[in-house]
mmCIF file of C-alpha atoms in Angstrom:
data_model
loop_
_atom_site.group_PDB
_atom_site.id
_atom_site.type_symbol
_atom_site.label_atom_id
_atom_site.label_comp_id
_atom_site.label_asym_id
_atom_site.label_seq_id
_atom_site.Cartn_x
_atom_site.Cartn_y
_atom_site.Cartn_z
ATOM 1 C CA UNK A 1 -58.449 -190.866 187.968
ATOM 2 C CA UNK A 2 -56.250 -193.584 189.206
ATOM 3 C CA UNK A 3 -57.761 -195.996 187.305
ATOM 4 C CA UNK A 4 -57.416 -193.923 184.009
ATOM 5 C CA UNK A 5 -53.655 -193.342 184.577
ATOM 6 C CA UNK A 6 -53.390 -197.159 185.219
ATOM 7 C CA UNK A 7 -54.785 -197.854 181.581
ATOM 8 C CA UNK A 8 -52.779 -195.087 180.270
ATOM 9 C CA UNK A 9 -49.449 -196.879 180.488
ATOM 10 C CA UNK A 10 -48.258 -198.759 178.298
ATOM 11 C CA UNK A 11 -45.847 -202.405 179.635
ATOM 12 C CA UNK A 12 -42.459 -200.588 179.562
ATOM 13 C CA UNK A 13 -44.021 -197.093 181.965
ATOM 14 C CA UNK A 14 -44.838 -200.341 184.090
ATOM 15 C CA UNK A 15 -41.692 -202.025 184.119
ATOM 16 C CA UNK A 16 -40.293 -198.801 185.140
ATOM 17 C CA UNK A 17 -42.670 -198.473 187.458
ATOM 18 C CA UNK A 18 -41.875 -201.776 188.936
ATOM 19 C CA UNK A 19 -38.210 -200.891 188.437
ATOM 20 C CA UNK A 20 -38.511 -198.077 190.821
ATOM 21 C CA UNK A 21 -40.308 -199.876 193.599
ATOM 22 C CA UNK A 22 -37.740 -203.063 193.224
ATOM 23 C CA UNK A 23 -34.728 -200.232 193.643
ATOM 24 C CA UNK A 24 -36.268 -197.973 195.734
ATOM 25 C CA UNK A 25 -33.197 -197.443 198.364
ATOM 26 C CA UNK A 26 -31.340 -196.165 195.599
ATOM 27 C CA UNK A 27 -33.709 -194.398 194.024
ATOM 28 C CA UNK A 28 -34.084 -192.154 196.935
ATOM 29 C CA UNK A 29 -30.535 -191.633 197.127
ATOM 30 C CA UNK A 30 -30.488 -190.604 193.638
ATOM 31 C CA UNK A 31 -32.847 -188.066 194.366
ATOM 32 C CA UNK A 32 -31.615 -186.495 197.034
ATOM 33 C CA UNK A 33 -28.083 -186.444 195.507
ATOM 34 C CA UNK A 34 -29.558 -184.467 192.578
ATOM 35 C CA UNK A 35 -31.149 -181.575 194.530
ATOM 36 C CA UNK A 36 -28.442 -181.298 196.733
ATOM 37 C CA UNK A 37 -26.234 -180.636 193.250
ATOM 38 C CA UNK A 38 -29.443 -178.433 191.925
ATOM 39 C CA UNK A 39 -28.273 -176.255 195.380
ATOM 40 C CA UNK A 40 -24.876 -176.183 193.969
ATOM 41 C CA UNK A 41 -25.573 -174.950 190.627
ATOM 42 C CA UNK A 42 -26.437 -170.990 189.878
ATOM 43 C CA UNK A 43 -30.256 -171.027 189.811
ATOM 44 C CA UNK A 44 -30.845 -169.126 186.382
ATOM 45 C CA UNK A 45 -28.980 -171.792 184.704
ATOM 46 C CA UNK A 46 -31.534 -174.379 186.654
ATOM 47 C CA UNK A 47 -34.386 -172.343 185.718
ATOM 48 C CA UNK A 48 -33.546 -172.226 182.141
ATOM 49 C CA UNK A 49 -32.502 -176.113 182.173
ATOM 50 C CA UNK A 50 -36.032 -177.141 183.892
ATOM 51 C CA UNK A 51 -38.443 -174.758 181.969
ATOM 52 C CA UNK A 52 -36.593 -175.966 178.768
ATOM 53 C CA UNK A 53 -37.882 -179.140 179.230
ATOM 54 C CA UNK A 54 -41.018 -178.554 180.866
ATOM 55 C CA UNK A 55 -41.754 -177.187 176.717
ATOM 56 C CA UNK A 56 -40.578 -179.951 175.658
ATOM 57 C CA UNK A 57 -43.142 -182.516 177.272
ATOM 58 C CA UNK A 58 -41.731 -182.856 180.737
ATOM 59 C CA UNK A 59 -44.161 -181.209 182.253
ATOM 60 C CA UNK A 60 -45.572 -183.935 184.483
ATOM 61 C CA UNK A 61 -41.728 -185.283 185.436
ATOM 62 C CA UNK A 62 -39.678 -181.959 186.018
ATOM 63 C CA UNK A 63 -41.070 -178.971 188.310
ATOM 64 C CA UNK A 64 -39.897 -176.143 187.266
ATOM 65 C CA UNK A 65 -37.084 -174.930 189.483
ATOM 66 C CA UNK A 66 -37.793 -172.359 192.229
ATOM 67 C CA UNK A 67 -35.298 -171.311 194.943
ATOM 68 C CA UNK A 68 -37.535 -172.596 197.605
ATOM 69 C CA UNK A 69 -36.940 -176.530 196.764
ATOM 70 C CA UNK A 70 -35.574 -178.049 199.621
ATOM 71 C CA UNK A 71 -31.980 -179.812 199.761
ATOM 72 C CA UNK A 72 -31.841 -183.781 199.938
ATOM 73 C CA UNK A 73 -33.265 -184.868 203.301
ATOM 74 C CA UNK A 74 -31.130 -186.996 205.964
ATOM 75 C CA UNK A 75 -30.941 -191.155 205.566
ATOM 76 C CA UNK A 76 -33.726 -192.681 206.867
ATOM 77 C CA UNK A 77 -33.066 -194.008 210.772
ATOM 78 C CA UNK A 78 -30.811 -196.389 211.533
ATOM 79 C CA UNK A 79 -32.159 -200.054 212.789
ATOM 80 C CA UNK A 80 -33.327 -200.163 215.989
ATOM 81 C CA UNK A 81 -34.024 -203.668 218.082
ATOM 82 C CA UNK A 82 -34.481 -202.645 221.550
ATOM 83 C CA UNK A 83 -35.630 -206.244 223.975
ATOM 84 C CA UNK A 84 -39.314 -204.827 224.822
ATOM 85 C CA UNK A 85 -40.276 -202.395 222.366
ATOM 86 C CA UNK A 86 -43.724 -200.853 221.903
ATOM 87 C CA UNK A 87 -43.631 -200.276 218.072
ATOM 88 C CA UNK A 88 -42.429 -200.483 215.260
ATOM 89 C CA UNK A 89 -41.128 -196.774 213.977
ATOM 90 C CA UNK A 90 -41.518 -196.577 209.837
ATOM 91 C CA UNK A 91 -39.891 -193.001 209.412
ATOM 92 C CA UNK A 92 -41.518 -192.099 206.009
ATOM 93 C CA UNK A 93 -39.329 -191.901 202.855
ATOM 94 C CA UNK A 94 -40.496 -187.996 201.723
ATOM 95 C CA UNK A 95 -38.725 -187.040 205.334
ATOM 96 C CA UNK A 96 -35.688 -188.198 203.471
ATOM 97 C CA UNK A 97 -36.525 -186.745 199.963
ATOM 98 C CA UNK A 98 -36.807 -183.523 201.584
ATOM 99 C CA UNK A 99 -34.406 -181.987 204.281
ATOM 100 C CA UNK A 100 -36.246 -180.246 206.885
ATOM 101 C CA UNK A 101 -37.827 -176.772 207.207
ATOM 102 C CA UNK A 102 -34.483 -174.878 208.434
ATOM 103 C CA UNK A 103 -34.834 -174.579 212.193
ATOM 104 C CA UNK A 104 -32.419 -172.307 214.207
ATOM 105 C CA UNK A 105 -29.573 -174.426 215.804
ATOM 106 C CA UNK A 106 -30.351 -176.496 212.760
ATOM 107 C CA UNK A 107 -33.237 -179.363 212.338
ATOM 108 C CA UNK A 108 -32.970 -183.121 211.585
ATOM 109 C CA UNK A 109 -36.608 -183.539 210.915
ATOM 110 C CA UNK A 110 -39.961 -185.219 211.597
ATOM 111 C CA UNK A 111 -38.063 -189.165 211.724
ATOM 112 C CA UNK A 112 -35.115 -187.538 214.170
ATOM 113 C CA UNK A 113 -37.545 -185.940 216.407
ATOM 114 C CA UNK A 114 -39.672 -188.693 217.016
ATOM 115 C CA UNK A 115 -37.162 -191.126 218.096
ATOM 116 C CA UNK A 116 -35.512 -188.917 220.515
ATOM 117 C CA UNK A 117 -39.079 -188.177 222.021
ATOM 118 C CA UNK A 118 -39.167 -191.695 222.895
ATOM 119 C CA UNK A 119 -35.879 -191.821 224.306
ATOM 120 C CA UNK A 120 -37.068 -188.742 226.196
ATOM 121 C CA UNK A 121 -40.686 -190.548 227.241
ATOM 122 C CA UNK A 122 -38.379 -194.004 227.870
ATOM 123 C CA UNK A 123 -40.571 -196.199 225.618
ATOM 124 C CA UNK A 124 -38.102 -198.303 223.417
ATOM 125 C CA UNK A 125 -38.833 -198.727 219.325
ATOM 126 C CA UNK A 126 -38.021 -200.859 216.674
ATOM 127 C CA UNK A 127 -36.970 -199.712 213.412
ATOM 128 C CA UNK A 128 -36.457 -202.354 210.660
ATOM 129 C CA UNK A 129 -32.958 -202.515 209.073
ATOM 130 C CA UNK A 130 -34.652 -202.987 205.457
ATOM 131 C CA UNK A 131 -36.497 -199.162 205.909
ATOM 132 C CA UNK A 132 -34.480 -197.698 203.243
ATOM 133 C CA UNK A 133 -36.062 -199.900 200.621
ATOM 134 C CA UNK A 134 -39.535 -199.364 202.114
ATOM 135 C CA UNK A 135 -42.207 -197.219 201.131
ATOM 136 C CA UNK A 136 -46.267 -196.743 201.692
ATOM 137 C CA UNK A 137 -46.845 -197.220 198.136
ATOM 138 C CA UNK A 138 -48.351 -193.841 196.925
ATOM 139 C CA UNK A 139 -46.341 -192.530 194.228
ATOM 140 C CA UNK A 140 -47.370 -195.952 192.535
ATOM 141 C CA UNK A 141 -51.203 -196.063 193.655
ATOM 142 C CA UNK A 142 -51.476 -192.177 192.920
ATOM 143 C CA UNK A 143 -49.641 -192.618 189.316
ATOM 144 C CA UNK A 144 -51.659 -195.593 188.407
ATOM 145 C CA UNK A 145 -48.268 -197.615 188.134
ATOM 146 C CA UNK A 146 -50.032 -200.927 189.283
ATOM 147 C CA UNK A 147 -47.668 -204.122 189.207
ATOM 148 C CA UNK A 148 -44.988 -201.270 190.767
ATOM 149 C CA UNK A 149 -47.361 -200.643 193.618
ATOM 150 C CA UNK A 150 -48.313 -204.684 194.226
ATOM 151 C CA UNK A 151 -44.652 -204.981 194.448
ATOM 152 C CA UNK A 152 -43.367 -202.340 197.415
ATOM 153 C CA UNK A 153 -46.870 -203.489 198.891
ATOM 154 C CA UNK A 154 -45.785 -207.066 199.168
ATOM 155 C CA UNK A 155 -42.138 -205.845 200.223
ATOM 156 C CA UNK A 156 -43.309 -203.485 202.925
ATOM 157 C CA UNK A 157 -45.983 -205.374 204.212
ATOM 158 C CA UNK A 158 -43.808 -208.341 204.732
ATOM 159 C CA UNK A 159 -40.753 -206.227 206.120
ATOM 160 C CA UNK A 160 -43.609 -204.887 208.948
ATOM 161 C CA UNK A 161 -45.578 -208.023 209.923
ATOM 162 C CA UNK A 162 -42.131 -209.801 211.162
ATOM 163 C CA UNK A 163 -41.015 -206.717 212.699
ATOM 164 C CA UNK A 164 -44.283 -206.017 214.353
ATOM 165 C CA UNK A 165 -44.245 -209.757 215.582
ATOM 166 C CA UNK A 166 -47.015 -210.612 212.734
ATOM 167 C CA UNK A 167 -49.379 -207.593 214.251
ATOM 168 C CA UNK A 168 -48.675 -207.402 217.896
ATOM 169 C CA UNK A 169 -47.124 -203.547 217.986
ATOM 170 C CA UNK A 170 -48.373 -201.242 216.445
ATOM 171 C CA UNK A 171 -46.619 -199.491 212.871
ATOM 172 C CA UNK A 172 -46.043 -195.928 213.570
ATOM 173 C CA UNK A 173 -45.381 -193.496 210.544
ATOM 174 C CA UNK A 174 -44.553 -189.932 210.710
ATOM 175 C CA UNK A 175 -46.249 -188.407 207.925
ATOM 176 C CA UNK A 176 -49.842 -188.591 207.760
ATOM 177 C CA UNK A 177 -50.687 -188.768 204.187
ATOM 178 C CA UNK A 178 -48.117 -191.924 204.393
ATOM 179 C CA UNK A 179 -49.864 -193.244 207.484
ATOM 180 C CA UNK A 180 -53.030 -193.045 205.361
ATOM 181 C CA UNK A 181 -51.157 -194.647 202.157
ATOM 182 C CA UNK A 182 -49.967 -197.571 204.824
ATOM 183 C CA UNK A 183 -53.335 -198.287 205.786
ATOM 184 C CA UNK A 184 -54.478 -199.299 202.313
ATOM 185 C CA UNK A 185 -51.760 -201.282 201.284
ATOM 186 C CA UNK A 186 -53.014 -204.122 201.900
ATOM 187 C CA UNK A 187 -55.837 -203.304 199.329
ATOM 188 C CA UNK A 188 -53.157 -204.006 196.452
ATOM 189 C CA UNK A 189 -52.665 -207.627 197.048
ATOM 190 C CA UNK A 190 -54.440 -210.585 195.907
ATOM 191 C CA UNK A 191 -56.350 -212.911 198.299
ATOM 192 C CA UNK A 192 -54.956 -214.418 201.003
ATOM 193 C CA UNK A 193 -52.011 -212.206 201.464
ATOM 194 C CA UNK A 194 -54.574 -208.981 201.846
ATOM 195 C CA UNK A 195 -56.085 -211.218 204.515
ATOM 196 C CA UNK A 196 -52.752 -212.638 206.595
ATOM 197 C CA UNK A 197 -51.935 -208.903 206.532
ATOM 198 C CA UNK A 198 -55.494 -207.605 208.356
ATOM 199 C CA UNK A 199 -54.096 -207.532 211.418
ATOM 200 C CA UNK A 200 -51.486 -205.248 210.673
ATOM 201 C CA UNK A 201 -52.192 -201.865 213.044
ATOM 202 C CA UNK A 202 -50.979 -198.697 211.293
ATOM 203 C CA UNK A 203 -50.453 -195.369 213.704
ATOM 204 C CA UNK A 204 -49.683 -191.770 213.119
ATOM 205 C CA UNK A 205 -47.323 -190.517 214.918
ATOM 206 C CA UNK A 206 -49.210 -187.601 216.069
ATOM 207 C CA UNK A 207 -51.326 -190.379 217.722
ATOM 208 C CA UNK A 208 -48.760 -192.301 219.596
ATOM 209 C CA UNK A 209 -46.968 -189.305 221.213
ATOM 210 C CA UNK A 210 -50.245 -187.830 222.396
ATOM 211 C CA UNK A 211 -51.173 -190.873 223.575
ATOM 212 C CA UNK A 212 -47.784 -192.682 224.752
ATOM 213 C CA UNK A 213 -45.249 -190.410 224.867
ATOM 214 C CA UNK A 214 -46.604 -186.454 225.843
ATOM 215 C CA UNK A 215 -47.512 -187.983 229.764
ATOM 216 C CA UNK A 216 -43.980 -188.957 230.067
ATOM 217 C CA UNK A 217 -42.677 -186.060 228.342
ATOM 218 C CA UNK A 218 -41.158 -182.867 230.703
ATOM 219 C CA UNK A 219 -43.157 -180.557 230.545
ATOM 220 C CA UNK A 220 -42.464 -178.262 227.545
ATOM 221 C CA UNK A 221 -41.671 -174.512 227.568
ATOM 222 C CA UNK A 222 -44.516 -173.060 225.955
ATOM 223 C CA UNK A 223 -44.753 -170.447 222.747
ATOM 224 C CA UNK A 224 -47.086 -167.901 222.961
ATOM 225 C CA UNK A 225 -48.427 -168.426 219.611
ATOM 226 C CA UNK A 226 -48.937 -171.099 217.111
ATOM 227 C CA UNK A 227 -50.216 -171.125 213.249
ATOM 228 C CA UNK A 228 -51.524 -175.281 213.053
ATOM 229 C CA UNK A 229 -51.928 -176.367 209.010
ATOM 230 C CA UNK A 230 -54.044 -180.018 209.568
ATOM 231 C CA UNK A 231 -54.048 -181.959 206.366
ATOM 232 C CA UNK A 232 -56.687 -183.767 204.490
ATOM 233 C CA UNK A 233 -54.842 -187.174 205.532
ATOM 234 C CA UNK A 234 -55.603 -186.579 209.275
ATOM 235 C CA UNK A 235 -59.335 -185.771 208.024
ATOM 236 C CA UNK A 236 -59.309 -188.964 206.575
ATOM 237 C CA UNK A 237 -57.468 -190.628 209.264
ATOM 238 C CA UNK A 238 -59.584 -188.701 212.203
ATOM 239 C CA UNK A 239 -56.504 -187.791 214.002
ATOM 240 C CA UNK A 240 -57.435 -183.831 214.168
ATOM 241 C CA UNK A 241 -57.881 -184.289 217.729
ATOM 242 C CA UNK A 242 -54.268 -185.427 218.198
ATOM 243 C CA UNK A 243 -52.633 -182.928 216.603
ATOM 244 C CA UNK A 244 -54.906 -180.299 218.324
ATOM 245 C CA UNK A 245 -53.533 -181.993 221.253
ATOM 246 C CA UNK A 246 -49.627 -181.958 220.560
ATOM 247 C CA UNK A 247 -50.347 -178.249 219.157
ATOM 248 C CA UNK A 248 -52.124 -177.434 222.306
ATOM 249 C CA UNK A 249 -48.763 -179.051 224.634
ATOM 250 C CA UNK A 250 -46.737 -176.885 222.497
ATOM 251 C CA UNK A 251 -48.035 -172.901 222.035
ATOM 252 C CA UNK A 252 -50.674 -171.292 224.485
ATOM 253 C CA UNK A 253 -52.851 -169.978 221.579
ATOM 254 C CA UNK A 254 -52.904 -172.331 218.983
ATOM 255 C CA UNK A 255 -55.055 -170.738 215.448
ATOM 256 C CA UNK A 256 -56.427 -172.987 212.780
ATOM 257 C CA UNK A 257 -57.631 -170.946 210.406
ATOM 258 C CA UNK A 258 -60.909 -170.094 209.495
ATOM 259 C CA UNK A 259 -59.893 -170.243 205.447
ATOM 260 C CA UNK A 260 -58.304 -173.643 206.152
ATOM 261 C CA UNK A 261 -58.156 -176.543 203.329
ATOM 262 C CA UNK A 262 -56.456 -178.535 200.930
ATOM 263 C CA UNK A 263 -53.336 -177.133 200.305
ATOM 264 C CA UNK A 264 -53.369 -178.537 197.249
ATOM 265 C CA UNK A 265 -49.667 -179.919 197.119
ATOM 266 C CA UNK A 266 -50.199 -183.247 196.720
ATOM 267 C CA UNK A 267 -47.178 -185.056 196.720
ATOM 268 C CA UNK A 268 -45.518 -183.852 193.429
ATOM 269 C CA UNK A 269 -48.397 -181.661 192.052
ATOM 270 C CA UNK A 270 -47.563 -178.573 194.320
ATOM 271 C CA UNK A 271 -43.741 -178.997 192.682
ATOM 272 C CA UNK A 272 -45.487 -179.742 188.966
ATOM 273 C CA UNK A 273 -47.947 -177.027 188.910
ATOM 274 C CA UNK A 274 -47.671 -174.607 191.676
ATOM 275 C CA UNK A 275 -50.644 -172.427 190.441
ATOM 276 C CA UNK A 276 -53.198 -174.728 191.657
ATOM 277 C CA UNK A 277 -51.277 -174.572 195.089
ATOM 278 C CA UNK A 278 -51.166 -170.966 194.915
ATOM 279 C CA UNK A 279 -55.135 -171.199 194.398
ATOM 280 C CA UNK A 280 -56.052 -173.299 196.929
ATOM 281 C CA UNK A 281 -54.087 -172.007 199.857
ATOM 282 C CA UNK A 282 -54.444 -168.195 198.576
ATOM 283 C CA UNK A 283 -57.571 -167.615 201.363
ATOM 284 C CA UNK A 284 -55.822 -169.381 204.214
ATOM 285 C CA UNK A 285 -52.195 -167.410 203.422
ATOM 286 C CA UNK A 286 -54.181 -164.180 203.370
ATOM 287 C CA UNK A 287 -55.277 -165.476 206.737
ATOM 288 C CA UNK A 288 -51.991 -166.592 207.979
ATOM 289 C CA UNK A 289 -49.880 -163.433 206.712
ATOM 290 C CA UNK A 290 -52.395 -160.947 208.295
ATOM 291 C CA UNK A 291 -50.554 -161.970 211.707
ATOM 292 C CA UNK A 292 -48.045 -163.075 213.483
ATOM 293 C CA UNK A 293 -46.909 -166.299 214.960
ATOM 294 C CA UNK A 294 -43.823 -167.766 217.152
ATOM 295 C CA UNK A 295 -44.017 -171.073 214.959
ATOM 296 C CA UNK A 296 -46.206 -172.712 212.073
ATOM 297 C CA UNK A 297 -46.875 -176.590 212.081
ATOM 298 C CA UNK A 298 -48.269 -179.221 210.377
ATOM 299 C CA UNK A 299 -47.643 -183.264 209.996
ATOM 300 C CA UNK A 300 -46.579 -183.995 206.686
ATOM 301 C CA UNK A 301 -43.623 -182.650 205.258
ATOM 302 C CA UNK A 302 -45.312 -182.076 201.786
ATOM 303 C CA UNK A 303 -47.800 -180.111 202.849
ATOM 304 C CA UNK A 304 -45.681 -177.835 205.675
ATOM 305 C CA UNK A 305 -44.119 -177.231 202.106
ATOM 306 C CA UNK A 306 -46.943 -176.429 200.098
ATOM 307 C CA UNK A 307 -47.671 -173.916 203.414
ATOM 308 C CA UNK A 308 -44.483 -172.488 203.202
ATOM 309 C CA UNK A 309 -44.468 -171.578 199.654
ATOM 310 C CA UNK A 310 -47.982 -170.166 200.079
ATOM 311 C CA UNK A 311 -47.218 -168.303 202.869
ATOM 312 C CA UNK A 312 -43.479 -166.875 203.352
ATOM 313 C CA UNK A 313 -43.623 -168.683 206.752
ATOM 314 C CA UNK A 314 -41.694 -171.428 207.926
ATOM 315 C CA UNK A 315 -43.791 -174.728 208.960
ATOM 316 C CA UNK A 316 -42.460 -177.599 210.628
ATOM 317 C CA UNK A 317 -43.554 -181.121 211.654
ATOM 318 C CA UNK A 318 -45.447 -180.685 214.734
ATOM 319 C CA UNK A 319 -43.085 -183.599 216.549
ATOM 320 C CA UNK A 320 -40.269 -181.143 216.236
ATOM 321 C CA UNK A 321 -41.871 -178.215 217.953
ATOM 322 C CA UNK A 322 -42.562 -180.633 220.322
ATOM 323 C CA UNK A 323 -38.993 -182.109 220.479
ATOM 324 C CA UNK A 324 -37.428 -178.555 220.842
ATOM 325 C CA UNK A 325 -40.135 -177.435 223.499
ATOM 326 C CA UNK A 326 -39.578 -180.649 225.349
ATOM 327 C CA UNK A 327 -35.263 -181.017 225.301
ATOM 328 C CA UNK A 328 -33.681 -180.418 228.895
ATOM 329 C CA UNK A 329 -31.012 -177.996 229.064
ATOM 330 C CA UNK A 330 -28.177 -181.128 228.988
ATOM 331 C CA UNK A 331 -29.490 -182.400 225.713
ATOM 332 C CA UNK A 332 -28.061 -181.993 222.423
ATOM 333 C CA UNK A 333 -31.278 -181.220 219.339
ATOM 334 C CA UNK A 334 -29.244 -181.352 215.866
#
């Protein structure tokens, strides 16, 4: 399917392409801006406004507006350069797309949580001061816009060897279907740049705070119950485990359930064509709705989404359970 988009585009879809990955900062700026002005505007007129030109051939470029869109997210994190870190932090751009599941007290998001987990666990991170511009390539690689992918490829993948000290610390992302996208990146690039980038170590961060961060972590003050949502990325990535884990740390019962799958959101397919969403999580919602929770997670902020829209419930990143469960009466969560 990728392959067939690819050859479907003409030279100016891939200049634009190319456009977008070359200007990607601001491109993410722009979008954000806009849906924090769609939240400003009265919602028929942005109903009428999108399914007007849905019928007129946007179909695959505007969703059709629905009050459950998120606002703009927060700015990706500011640079970090700590003396001794232990990784490199690459807070994924959708986190910034997309504000947060609303959290009471408020909630800064998957990117926010993480960071302050370290501070909490004491284990110092790097975050590159080029992030904003950054991406793991999959709006290009899933679109088939080719020379638009080679080109954030070569752009992130140079930004992350010299921050990770040409492979020494690990990359850690905080969206799974991203940490998947980072791992084949260097799969875009011509021989010997795919090569001088093997070495590159790409983490979720699921993975790193079970592993680095929950043994220094206090110890958190437990829910009763939790609803977990794994996604195909941690399938692919075989980090099911791990989130179990974090999951686990958080709620006393923790329920995957039986009906669980795709979710069928898919970056922008859930916002393009929410009936096959609707489809695929229909058995799992039935699932989910027939009881009752004191939080719903997942890992990728797509897909907690996709879950929320399926299911009237509110799922957040599993780091900020974690974060919440985890702050000490002094501290300050936004």
């Amino acid at each position: 399917m990728k392959h067939l988009r690819a050859e479907s585009h003409g030279a100016v879809a891939q200049r634009a392409g190319n456009a977008a990955a070359r200007h990607w900062a601001t491109a993410v700026k722009g979008v954000r801006a806009a849906l924090n002005t769609a939240h400003a505007l009265p919602a028929p007129v942005l109903r009428a406004a999108t399914g007007a030109a849905r019928r007129l051939g946007a179909g695959e470029l505007v969703p059709a507006w629905a009050d459950d869109i998120p606002r703009g997210g927060p700015a990706r994190p500011a640079p970090r350069r700590p003396a001794e870190p232990r990784a490199v932090f690459f807070a994924a751009c959708i986190g910034s797309v997309f504000a947060p599941e609303a959290a009471p007290g408020g909630a800064a998001g998957s990117a926010a949580a993480f960071l302050r987990l370290c501070d909490r666990a004491g284990v110092p991170i790097t975050v590159p001061g080029e992030l904003a511009g950054l991406c793991c390539g999959t709006p290009w690689q899933s679109k088939g816009y080719t020379t638009g992918y080679r080109t954030m490829a070569s752009r992130t993948l140079k930004v992350l060897w010299e921050a990770s000290g040409h492979g020494r610390l690990p990359v850690v992302c905080d969206a799974s279907s991203c940490t998947h996208g980072l791992e084949q990146l260097p799969d875009a690039l011509p021989e010997p740049d795919r090569a001088r980038f093997a070495s590159l170590r790409f983490v979720d961060s699921v993975v790193f705070t079970a592993d680095h961060l929950l043994p220094a972590l206090p110890e958190p003050r437990r829910l009763r119950s939790l609803a977990l949502h794994p996604t195909c990325s941690t399938v692919h990535l075989g980090i099911e485990s791990a989130l179990r884990t974090l999951a686990a740390a958080v709620g006393d019962e923790v329920t995957v359930p039986d009906n669980w799958g795709c979710c069928a959101f898919a970056g922008d397919r859930g916002l393009l064509h929410p009936e096959v969403t609707a489809a695929a999580t229909a058995a799992q919602a039935a699932e989910i709705t027939a009881g009752t929770y004191d939080a719903y997670a997942s890992c990728n902020r797509t897909c907690e989404m996709g879950m929320t829209r399926a299911t009237g419930r509110p799922y957040r990143h599993v780091l900020e359970l974690l974060d919440e469960a985890t702050a000490r009466s002094t501290e300050v969560t936004p």
